[in-house]
Every structure is written in structure tokens, then in C-alpha cells.
Short mmCIF file of C-alpha atoms in Angstrom, two decimals:
data_model
loop_
_atom_site.label_atom_id
_atom_site.label_comp_id
_atom_site.label_asym_id
_atom_site.label_seq_id
_atom_site.Cartn_x
_atom_site.Cartn_y
_atom_site.Cartn_z
CA UNK A 1 -0.08 -0.11 0.00
CA UNK A 2 1.47 3.29 -0.99
CA UNK A 3 1.39 6.13 1.64
CA UNK A 4 1.10 9.47 0.32
CA UNK A 5 1.49 12.75 2.26
CA UNK A 6 0.19 15.93 0.71
CA UNK A 7 1.92 19.22 1.85
CA UNK A 8 0.36 22.26 0.42
CA UNK A 9 2.55 25.26 0.01
CA UNK A 10 1.46 28.63 -1.12
CA UNK A 11 4.64 30.57 -1.87
CA UNK A 12 8.22 29.83 -2.07
CA UNK A 13 10.69 31.28 0.38
CA UNK A 14 13.07 32.33 -2.55
CA UNK A 15 10.32 33.84 -4.50
CA UNK A 16 6.66 34.39 -5.01
CA UNK A 17 5.02 31.21 -6.02
CA UNK A 18 2.36 28.79 -4.76
CA UNK A 19 2.90 25.03 -4.53
CA UNK A 20 1.39 21.72 -3.53
CA UNK A 21 3.84 19.02 -2.51
CA UNK A 22 3.14 15.39 -2.99
CA UNK A 23 5.39 12.98 -1.36
CA UNK A 24 5.12 9.40 -2.56
CA UNK A 25 5.91 7.11 -5.32
CA UNK A 26 7.39 9.11 -8.35
CA UNK A 27 5.45 9.02 -11.71
CA UNK A 28 1.66 8.69 -12.23
CA UNK A 29 -0.67 7.67 -15.00
CA UNK A 30 -0.88 10.12 -17.94
CA UNK A 31 -3.03 10.33 -20.88
CA UNK A 32 -1.50 8.52 -24.02
CA UNK A 33 0.10 10.94 -26.32
CA UNK A 34 -0.93 11.19 -29.98
CA UNK A 35 1.25 10.05 -32.94
CA UNK A 36 2.26 13.60 -33.69
CA UNK A 37 3.61 13.96 -30.19
CA UNK A 38 5.69 11.00 -30.59
CA UNK A 39 7.16 12.22 -33.86
CA UNK A 40 8.16 15.56 -32.05
CA UNK A 41 9.76 13.56 -29.27
CA UNK A 42 11.83 11.71 -32.06
CA UNK A 43 12.99 15.04 -33.44
CA UNK A 44 13.96 16.06 -29.81
CA UNK A 45 15.88 12.79 -29.42
CA UNK A 46 17.63 13.39 -32.81
CA UNK A 47 18.76 16.75 -31.96
CA UNK A 48 19.98 15.69 -28.38
CA UNK A 49 22.12 13.05 -30.17
CA UNK A 50 23.52 15.48 -32.56
CA UNK A 51 24.31 18.09 -29.94
CA UNK A 52 26.19 15.43 -27.90
CA UNK A 53 28.14 14.19 -31.00
CA UNK A 54 28.84 17.33 -32.86
CA UNK A 55 28.70 20.44 -30.48
CA UNK A 56 32.14 22.20 -30.54
CA UNK A 57 32.97 21.31 -27.00
CA UNK A 58 31.65 18.04 -25.26
CA UNK A 59 28.44 19.11 -23.45
CA UNK A 60 27.38 17.69 -20.17
CA UNK A 61 24.43 15.21 -20.65
CA UNK A 62 22.78 15.94 -17.37
CA UNK A 63 22.79 19.69 -17.99
CA UNK A 64 21.34 19.29 -21.54
CA UNK A 65 18.35 17.30 -20.30
CA UNK A 66 17.73 19.41 -17.23
CA UNK A 67 17.72 22.61 -19.39
CA UNK A 68 15.63 20.99 -22.05
CA UNK A 69 13.04 20.05 -19.26
CA UNK A 70 13.11 23.54 -17.72
CA UNK A 71 12.80 25.18 -21.25
CA UNK A 72 9.61 23.08 -21.60
CA UNK A 73 8.20 23.89 -18.13
CA UNK A 74 9.18 27.60 -18.25
CA UNK A 75 7.32 27.94 -21.55
CA UNK A 76 4.07 27.05 -19.67
CA UNK A 77 4.34 29.81 -16.82
CA UNK A 78 6.90 31.49 -14.74
CA UNK A 79 6.23 29.06 -11.71
CA UNK A 80 6.60 25.65 -13.29
CA UNK A 81 10.00 24.09 -13.34
CA UNK A 82 12.28 21.15 -12.68
CA UNK A 83 14.14 20.80 -9.41
CA UNK A 84 17.24 18.63 -9.34
CA UNK A 85 17.88 16.60 -6.01
CA UNK A 86 19.83 19.40 -4.48
CA UNK A 87 17.18 22.07 -5.28
CA UNK A 88 14.27 19.85 -4.09
CA UNK A 89 16.26 19.15 -0.78
CA UNK A 90 16.70 22.93 -0.25
CA UNK A 91 13.06 23.77 -0.74
CA UNK A 92 12.19 21.07 1.89
CA UNK A 93 14.76 22.44 4.31
CA UNK A 94 13.57 26.11 3.77
CA UNK A 95 9.87 25.07 4.63
CA UNK A 96 11.15 23.86 8.02
CA UNK A 97 12.43 27.39 8.89
CA UNK A 98 15.79 25.93 10.03
CA UNK A 99 18.92 25.52 7.92
CA UNK A 100 22.61 25.67 7.87
CA UNK A 101 24.47 28.91 6.39
CA UNK A 102 25.23 32.48 7.04
CA UNK A 103 21.84 33.89 7.61
CA UNK A 104 21.31 36.37 4.64
CA UNK A 105 18.57 36.68 1.99
CA UNK A 106 19.99 37.34 -1.38
CA UNK A 107 19.38 37.96 -4.97
CA UNK A 108 21.35 38.37 -8.18
CA UNK A 109 21.89 42.06 -9.48
CA UNK A 110 24.38 43.26 -11.95
CA UNK A 111 26.18 39.95 -11.91
CA UNK A 112 26.91 40.12 -8.28
CA UNK A 113 25.03 38.62 -5.20
CA UNK A 114 22.89 41.43 -3.58
CA UNK A 115 22.15 41.02 0.18
CA UNK A 116 18.43 41.72 0.69
CA UNK A 117 18.74 41.64 4.33
CA UNK A 118 20.74 39.86 7.04
CA UNK A 119 18.65 37.80 9.40
CA UNK A 120 18.74 39.15 12.96
CA UNK A 121 21.10 37.22 15.25
CA UNK A 122 22.76 35.24 12.58
CA UNK A 123 26.57 34.91 11.68
CA UNK A 124 26.19 37.38 8.87
CA UNK A 125 24.40 40.06 10.94
CA UNK A 126 27.12 39.66 13.71
CA UNK A 127 29.90 39.89 11.23
CA UNK A 128 28.51 43.12 9.89
CA UNK A 129 26.88 42.19 6.65
CA UNK A 130 24.28 44.99 5.63
CA UNK A 131 21.29 45.08 3.49
CA UNK A 132 22.19 46.41 0.13
CA UNK A 133 25.79 44.90 0.14
CA UNK A 134 27.02 43.32 -2.91
CA UNK A 135 29.07 40.18 -2.49
CA UNK A 136 31.88 40.36 -5.25
CA UNK A 137 34.02 37.33 -4.11
CA UNK A 138 33.46 34.18 -1.97
CA UNK A 139 36.59 32.72 -0.55
CA UNK A 140 38.55 34.82 -3.06
CA UNK A 141 36.60 33.37 -6.05
CA UNK A 142 34.86 35.98 -8.28
CA UNK A 143 31.04 35.96 -8.15
CA UNK A 144 30.63 37.17 -11.67
CA UNK A 145 29.89 34.31 -13.97
CA UNK A 146 28.16 32.22 -11.13
CA UNK A 147 24.51 31.70 -11.00
CA UNK A 148 22.67 32.57 -7.77
CA UNK A 149 22.35 28.89 -7.04
CA UNK A 150 26.11 28.41 -7.47
CA UNK A 151 26.88 31.17 -5.24
CA UNK A 152 24.47 30.08 -2.53
CA UNK A 153 25.99 26.70 -2.72
CA UNK A 154 29.46 28.09 -2.09
CA UNK A 155 28.25 30.16 0.94
CA UNK A 156 26.75 27.02 2.55
CA UNK A 157 28.92 24.45 4.32
CA UNK A 158 29.49 22.66 7.62
CA UNK A 159 28.69 24.40 10.82
CA UNK A 160 31.67 26.27 12.56
CA UNK A 161 33.58 26.64 9.28
CA UNK A 162 34.72 30.15 8.14
CA UNK A 163 34.02 31.79 4.83
CA UNK A 164 35.53 34.93 3.63
CA UNK A 165 33.31 37.49 1.73
CA UNK A 166 34.50 40.44 -0.28
CA UNK A 167 31.84 43.06 -0.12
CA UNK A 168 31.18 46.16 -2.27
CA UNK A 169 29.17 48.79 -0.20
CA UNK A 170 27.87 52.09 -1.31
CA UNK A 171 29.98 54.90 0.35
CA UNK A 172 32.91 52.70 0.98
CA UNK A 173 35.89 53.74 -0.99
CA UNK A 174 37.39 50.07 -1.14
CA UNK A 175 36.23 46.49 -0.90
CA UNK A 176 35.40 45.30 2.55
CA UNK A 177 36.71 41.72 3.66
CA UNK A 178 34.56 39.98 6.26
CA UNK A 179 34.97 36.54 7.68
CA UNK A 180 31.85 34.75 8.63
CA UNK A 181 31.58 31.54 10.65
CA UNK A 182 28.77 29.35 9.38
CA UNK A 183 26.05 28.13 11.83
CA UNK A 184 22.61 26.53 12.12
CA UNK A 185 20.20 29.30 11.03
CA UNK A 186 16.86 29.14 12.88
CA UNK A 187 14.58 31.75 11.27
CA UNK A 188 12.03 33.26 13.31
CA UNK A 189 8.92 33.35 11.08
CA UNK A 190 7.18 35.92 13.37
CA UNK A 191 8.85 39.06 14.72
CA UNK A 192 6.83 40.96 17.11
CA UNK A 193 6.98 43.98 19.68
CA UNK A 194 4.70 46.24 21.57
CA UNK A 195 4.09 49.76 20.32
CA UNK A 196 2.77 51.12 23.73
CA UNK A 197 -0.83 50.02 23.52
CA UNK A 198 -0.59 48.24 20.12
CA UNK A 199 0.77 44.77 19.38
CA UNK A 200 2.79 44.57 16.20
CA UNK A 201 3.43 41.36 14.51
CA UNK A 202 5.32 40.82 11.30
CA UNK A 203 5.21 37.42 9.53
CA UNK A 204 8.36 36.99 7.37
CA UNK A 205 7.38 33.67 5.76
CA UNK A 206 5.12 30.77 6.18
CA UNK A 207 7.16 27.85 7.37
CA UNK A 208 6.37 25.01 9.58
CA UNK A 209 7.15 27.27 12.53
CA UNK A 210 4.83 30.18 11.70
CA UNK A 211 1.68 29.25 13.51
CA UNK A 212 3.60 28.47 16.69
CA UNK A 213 5.56 31.56 16.55
CA UNK A 214 2.36 33.53 15.93
CA UNK A 215 0.77 32.06 18.99
CA UNK A 216 3.76 32.84 21.02
CA UNK A 217 3.88 36.45 19.84
CA UNK A 218 0.07 36.86 20.71
CA UNK A 219 0.54 35.26 24.22
CA UNK A 220 3.58 37.58 25.00
CA UNK A 221 1.81 40.65 23.85
CA UNK A 222 -1.15 39.82 26.02
CA UNK A 223 1.18 39.49 29.07
CA UNK A 224 2.86 42.79 28.34
CA UNK A 225 -0.22 44.92 27.78
CA UNK A 226 -3.43 44.66 30.02
CA UNK A 227 -6.47 43.80 27.88
CA UNK A 228 -8.25 47.07 28.78
CA UNK A 229 -5.20 49.07 27.63
CA UNK A 230 -4.53 47.04 24.31
CA UNK A 231 -6.04 49.06 21.41
CA UNK A 232 -5.46 46.35 18.78
CA UNK A 233 -2.89 44.62 16.53
CA UNK A 234 -1.04 45.30 13.34
CA UNK A 235 -0.30 42.18 11.18
CA UNK A 236 2.48 43.09 8.77
CA UNK A 237 2.60 41.00 5.54
CA UNK A 238 4.75 43.24 3.58
CA UNK A 239 7.67 41.64 1.72
CA UNK A 240 6.37 38.20 2.72
CA UNK A 241 6.71 35.92 -0.48
CA UNK A 242 4.61 33.15 0.95
CA UNK A 243 5.11 29.70 2.17
CA UNK A 244 3.23 26.71 3.54
CA UNK A 245 -0.58 26.92 2.71
CA UNK A 246 -1.65 24.90 5.89
CA UNK A 247 0.17 27.62 7.78
CA UNK A 248 -1.66 30.41 5.87
CA UNK A 249 -4.91 28.70 6.82
CA UNK A 250 -3.94 28.29 10.48
CA UNK A 251 -2.91 32.02 10.74
CA UNK A 252 -6.09 33.24 9.14
CA UNK A 253 -8.01 30.80 11.49
CA UNK A 254 -6.34 32.37 14.47
CA UNK A 255 -8.26 35.64 13.83
CA UNK A 256 -11.59 34.07 12.67
CA UNK A 257 -14.58 32.60 14.47
CA UNK A 258 -15.85 30.91 11.31
CA UNK A 259 -16.08 31.09 7.55
CA UNK A 260 -14.26 29.87 4.48
CA UNK A 261 -10.53 30.85 4.24
CA UNK A 262 -9.61 29.94 0.79
CA UNK A 263 -10.45 27.51 -2.05
CA UNK A 264 -8.40 25.96 -4.73
CA UNK A 265 -9.71 24.81 -8.12
CA UNK A 266 -7.99 22.64 -10.72
CA UNK A 267 -8.37 21.91 -14.27
CA UNK A 268 -11.39 19.70 -13.73
CA UNK A 269 -14.29 22.00 -12.54
CA UNK A 270 -15.13 19.35 -9.96
CA UNK A 271 -11.65 19.56 -8.44
CA UNK A 272 -12.50 22.20 -5.90
CA UNK A 273 -10.85 22.05 -2.44
CA UNK A 274 -12.12 24.36 0.47
CA UNK A 275 -10.33 25.34 3.75
CA UNK A 276 -12.60 26.69 6.46
CA UNK A 277 -12.00 28.27 9.95
CA UNK A 278 -12.76 26.11 12.86
CA UNK A 279 -16.19 27.35 14.55
CA UNK A 280 -15.30 28.89 17.91
CA UNK A 281 -16.85 31.49 20.36
CA UNK A 282 -14.05 34.07 20.06
CA UNK A 283 -10.58 34.38 18.04
CA UNK A 284 -7.17 34.26 19.51
CA UNK A 285 -6.93 37.95 20.04
CA UNK A 286 -10.34 38.12 21.63
CA UNK A 287 -11.94 40.13 18.90
CA UNK A 288 -9.65 43.01 19.19
CA UNK A 289 -9.33 45.33 16.12
CA UNK A 290 -6.52 44.53 13.66
CA UNK A 291 -4.99 46.37 10.56
CA UNK A 292 -3.20 44.14 7.81
CA UNK A 293 -0.37 45.67 6.07
CA UNK A 294 0.48 44.79 2.37
CA UNK A 295 2.74 45.96 -0.51
CA UNK A 296 4.12 44.66 -3.67
CA UNK A 297 6.26 42.16 -1.81
CA UNK A 298 3.22 40.38 -0.32
CA UNK A 299 2.58 37.26 -2.34
CA UNK A 300 0.85 34.02 -2.34
CA UNK A 301 0.24 32.74 1.28
CA UNK A 302 0.35 36.32 2.66
CA UNK A 303 -2.27 37.18 0.08
CA UNK A 304 -4.42 34.12 1.11
CA UNK A 305 -4.33 35.60 4.70
CA UNK A 306 -5.00 39.07 3.70
CA UNK A 307 -7.69 38.14 1.31
CA UNK A 308 -9.56 35.82 3.80
CA UNK A 309 -9.57 38.36 6.62
CA UNK A 310 -10.56 41.27 4.23
CA UNK A 311 -13.43 39.36 2.65
CA UNK A 312 -14.71 38.17 5.95
CA UNK A 313 -14.45 41.79 7.18
CA UNK A 314 -12.22 40.88 10.14
CA UNK A 315 -9.62 43.31 9.32
CA UNK A 316 -8.91 46.60 7.46
CA UNK A 317 -6.14 46.19 5.00
CA UNK A 318 -3.70 49.08 4.59
CA UNK A 319 -0.90 49.71 2.10
CA UNK A 320 -0.54 49.04 -1.66
CA UNK A 321 -1.63 46.53 -4.13
CA UNK A 322 -0.16 43.04 -3.53
CA UNK A 323 1.96 40.86 -5.86
CA UNK A 324 -1.11 38.93 -7.31
CA UNK A 325 0.35 35.37 -7.19
CA UNK A 326 -2.72 33.16 -7.29
CA UNK A 327 -1.70 29.81 -8.90
CA UNK A 328 -0.72 26.61 -7.10
CA UNK A 329 2.15 24.36 -8.04
CA UNK A 330 2.26 20.53 -7.36
CA UNK A 331 5.62 19.27 -6.42
CA UNK A 332 5.77 15.81 -7.93
CA UNK A 333 8.81 13.48 -6.81
CA UNK A 334 10.85 12.20 -9.54
CA UNK A 335 13.71 9.67 -9.88
CA UNK A 336 17.01 10.28 -8.00
CA UNK A 337 15.07 12.65 -5.53
CA UNK A 338 14.33 15.41 -8.08
CA UNK A 339 10.99 16.84 -8.31
CA UNK A 340 8.67 18.61 -10.91
CA UNK A 341 7.00 21.66 -9.92
CA UNK A 342 3.92 21.97 -12.17
CA UNK A 343 1.01 24.52 -11.93
CA UNK A 344 -2.09 22.67 -11.27
CA UNK A 345 -4.61 25.06 -9.81
CA UNK A 346 -5.68 28.64 -8.94
CA UNK A 347 -6.80 29.75 -5.45
CA UNK A 348 -9.78 32.04 -4.71
CA UNK A 349 -10.51 34.20 -1.73
CA UNK A 350 -13.85 33.58 0.21
CA UNK A 351 -15.68 35.93 -1.98
CA UNK A 352 -14.69 33.70 -5.12
CA UNK A 353 -12.15 36.26 -6.35
CA UNK A 354 -8.97 35.17 -8.09
CA UNK A 355 -6.05 37.29 -7.04
CA UNK A 356 -4.03 35.91 -9.88
CA UNK A 357 -2.47 38.92 -11.87
CA UNK A 358 -4.65 41.32 -9.78
CA UNK A 359 -3.58 41.06 -6.24
CA UNK A 360 -5.29 42.18 -3.03
CA UNK A 361 -6.54 45.71 -3.23
CA UNK A 362 -6.15 47.43 0.09
CA UNK A 363 -9.11 49.08 1.88
CA UNK A 364 -6.96 52.16 2.46
CA UNK A 365 -4.30 52.94 -0.11
CA UNK A 366 -1.21 54.44 1.74
CA UNK A 367 1.98 54.97 -0.49
CA UNK A 368 5.38 54.68 1.01
CA UNK A 369 7.86 57.14 -0.49
CA UNK A 370 11.28 55.89 -1.46
CA UNK A 371 14.38 57.27 0.21
CA UNK A 372 16.60 59.67 -1.88
CA UNK A 373 18.97 56.85 -2.60
CA UNK A 374 16.39 54.55 -4.05
CA UNK A 375 14.41 57.25 -6.12
CA UNK A 376 14.61 56.66 -9.79
CA UNK A 377 14.76 52.94 -9.17
CA UNK A 378 11.76 50.62 -10.23
CA UNK A 379 10.95 48.52 -6.90
CA UNK A 380 7.55 47.58 -8.37
CA UNK A 381 6.89 43.80 -8.13
CA UNK A 382 3.76 42.19 -9.62
CA UNK A 383 2.75 38.84 -11.02
CA UNK A 384 1.15 40.68 -14.10
CA UNK A 385 4.64 41.78 -15.09
CA UNK A 386 6.12 38.31 -15.39
CA UNK A 387 6.59 37.05 -18.88
CA UNK A 388 4.20 34.14 -19.65
CA UNK A 389 2.17 34.37 -16.54
CA UNK A 390 -1.32 32.85 -16.45
CA UNK A 391 -3.94 35.62 -16.87
CA UNK A 392 -6.26 35.85 -14.01
CA UNK A 393 -10.06 35.81 -14.28
CA UNK A 394 -10.15 39.29 -12.63
CA UNK A 395 -6.91 40.64 -14.14
CA UNK A 396 -7.32 44.05 -15.82
CA UNK A 397 -4.97 46.33 -17.81
CA UNK A 398 -3.90 47.83 -14.33
CA UNK A 399 -2.29 44.57 -13.37
CA UNK A 400 -1.07 43.70 -9.91
CA UNK A 401 1.77 44.57 -7.71
CA UNK A 402 3.33 47.79 -6.38
CA UNK A 403 6.47 49.00 -4.69
CA UNK A 404 8.05 46.58 -2.42
CA UNK A 405 9.85 48.70 0.09
CA UNK A 406 9.54 49.01 3.80
CA UNK A 407 11.71 51.62 5.63
CA UNK A 408 14.19 49.91 8.20
CA UNK A 409 13.22 52.68 10.64
CA UNK A 410 9.63 52.50 11.98
CA UNK A 411 9.59 56.39 12.43
CA UNK A 412 9.75 56.66 8.52
CA UNK A 413 7.04 53.92 8.05
CA UNK A 414 4.08 55.81 6.88
CA UNK A 415 1.99 52.69 6.33
CA UNK A 416 2.62 51.47 9.92
CA UNK A 417 2.08 54.87 11.31
CA UNK A 418 -1.26 55.23 9.48
CA UNK A 419 -2.33 51.79 10.86
CA UNK A 420 -1.43 52.83 14.46
CA UNK A 421 -3.29 56.09 14.09
CA UNK A 422 -6.43 54.13 13.08
CA UNK A 423 -6.17 51.95 15.92
CA UNK A 424 -5.78 54.73 18.45
CA UNK A 425 -8.67 56.69 16.86
CA UNK A 426 -6.34 59.62 15.64
CA UNK A 427 -7.56 58.86 12.14
CA UNK A 428 -10.89 57.79 10.84
CA UNK A 429 -12.09 55.94 7.76
CA UNK A 430 -15.33 54.29 6.68
CA UNK A 431 -13.53 50.97 6.31
CA UNK A 432 -12.30 50.84 9.83
CA UNK A 433 -13.49 49.29 12.00
CA UNK A 434 -14.95 46.66 9.39
CA UNK A 435 -18.24 45.17 9.83
CA UNK A 436 -18.36 41.26 9.88
CA UNK A 437 -22.08 41.34 9.07
CA UNK A 438 -21.11 42.70 5.69
CA UNK A 439 -18.65 39.83 4.75
CA UNK A 440 -18.39 39.34 1.05
CA UNK A 441 -18.88 35.59 0.43
CA UNK A 442 -19.04 33.43 -2.70
CA UNK A 443 -22.62 32.42 -3.44
#
């Protein structure tokens, strides 16, 4: 008897995507291809052999096949792809919220590794790595010419082993040499603090630890601020690229007494899965008012949470248009521990809206100005801008997404300041507080 564990993911920690992981026996039944398809496959085989035999330098067979597979999948949409064994393992490790490394979130820009942010209390942060730094060399080897995955692989290694980074930093007149000692990185999925009479909670990603971290945050805030003094909560989902769908459902459930949270719909019209909140007398924050913050960096699982709480009129959403990632990818295990990431469904908010290519529209739009050093740069992020993306049912010419920027200093965070002023009654708006009796549901 085959055991199959289905782990649903909405979002990827290294980007904005939504996935459904299926662990079990590799391979599944498929419809028989037509004769024309087999002719095309024969042509592919012919080309493959000619490249192997006649290309000017001997190509790597494995790379040829992987690139051919990814070429096929990327032609479908931006989120379907093939993961080799190492990539598949990396994804599984990331969803646990605990991994080995330096503790930095990175991307590739101008052929260099750019530090998006160092994670608090990690080796990189302690060594002095800053957001915006460019890593030019890793242990003396030039980063130029490497892929992002290659560079990340080089930065990973055994715990307690050192690595030397050569960093280019704006304002520095010469490269900076830093030595960082690798360690186990335990990422806190929820950061929180008390802002006098308001509880602030920021979900950075949806890993296996998110709901537990959220419950700890709520309990701690309740202990620090008496109930009669607590004005409410801010749930910050900005710059959150997504993660595990079951965690997004659990997070939404924490703030609801009942109602549908999200539904997924596949190729077959009958293939509909619904996720509902558990009926209860009160929610985990005792019905206190809450503001949810979103921007162009809020994608997938974070949009599921924002969309559910917005449609059910539990919260007021403040900020700018979210990313608009509304498709679901199924991760199917393949031989040699690789995996196929294939788009198989779209998800919908309780009102039946698809956010694919549209995003979550905030109840109150509050723009966040860019600092002088970033002005003139396009920081807008949106699914609708991705080449080959699936056009959403509610997508318009306006598209999805907005600027993905949050000031490091809360004193400059206009969206957060606006949310706190609403909770304290210093500002008023017809959308706050929301009325649950006017929930928008799919009929």
C-alpha cells in the first residue's frame, strides 16, 4: 500500500509562487500521447544526439536534459520548473524554517550577489553584513559568472567553518573583507513587539514554525499589555513571499470565528478544495481590532491571509496593491530525488475572487515614499509583469503589484504609522473598523 503525504504550499521562500507538495511514489498515470507528439519527441531525441556528438565542446548530458526540461516547463508559466535533487532538498529544508548557512537573504543583481537583508542574530548580521551590500568574491573566487544557486552553494557548508566574503558597499572607498563562521540558522517566522498600546506582529514567511511563532507572539503581547489598555494589533505581511498553505490557513483561522478561508480549483471543474476556519466563540486575540499591512512584496500565502480576513470583514487592509500570485504548483517527486513543480490549480478568496494577476486591493491605500538613494529605481513587483504568467480571471490592464519597500526605521514607515493612528482613533476611515455582518462571500 502506498502512503502519500500531501503538503500544500502557497509561496516559495526564495520567490513568489504557490505550490502543493506530494510525497510518494514518483510518476503517475498520464493520457497517451498522439502519434504527432511521438514524432516531435523523436525529433527531440535526434537533436539531443547530434548536440552530444557534434557540438564544438563536449556538453554535459545531465545539464542538457535538465535545461531541456526547464525550457519546456518555463514555456508554460513562470512558476513551473524542474528541481534537481539538491534544489528539491533545499526547498524542503527552507519550509522547516531551520537550515545551515550564514543567515542572509540574497538575490542576483548586476552579476553580483546582492544582500536583501541579513537575518537578525545570525553569523552574517554579527559579522557586519548589511542590506544592500554586494558580494563580489566568495573565498577569493569571483562571483561574476556564477548563477545565484552556485553562489548560494558556495556560501553553505559545515557548521563552525569560516568563509571570507569580499563586499562592495555604497559609500565605501574600497572592498570590505569579512570573515563569517557558518552556523545553524533558525529563522523566526514571526517578529513582534509592543508599540505602547498596540501589538505589532510581522510574518516574514510561512514555514512549519509560523503558527507556533504567531501564538507565542500573541501570548507575549497579551502578558505585556493589559486587555483594557490594548487598542489592537497590526499584522504586517509586507515583503512576505509566501510559504506553506496549511500555515496560511492556520494563521487566518487564528483571527476568525468561522467562515471559508480559501479554495483551490484545478483543471477539472469538480476539483475544488475548500479550507474553513474552525467554529469557535472568539478568536485568538479576543476580537480586538486589527490592521493588515500589504505591499508589492506580499505574495501567495500572505495574500491568502489578507484576502480571507478582508473578505470576511475581520480586518482593514492598509498599504498598496499586493503581488498577485494566485496559482498553485504541485511538487511531484521524480527519480533520483528530483521533483517537478507544475502549476495545477488557482486559488480563490472567500468571495470567489481570483487574485492571479490582480492582487489584494487595500481598503485604504497608503503609499510609502522611497528614500533619496532609491528614487528613480523601479521597485515595483507584480505577477502581471512576469513574462508568460497565467492571466487571472479578474486581471485588468492595471495589473498587479506595487512598490516592495519598507523603511528599516519604523519612524519613517508611513503605512505602519497610519495603521497605528487608526487603531488609536487619531485617524478615521469608513472601512475601519470593518463590519463582519457585511462579509463578502461566494454564493
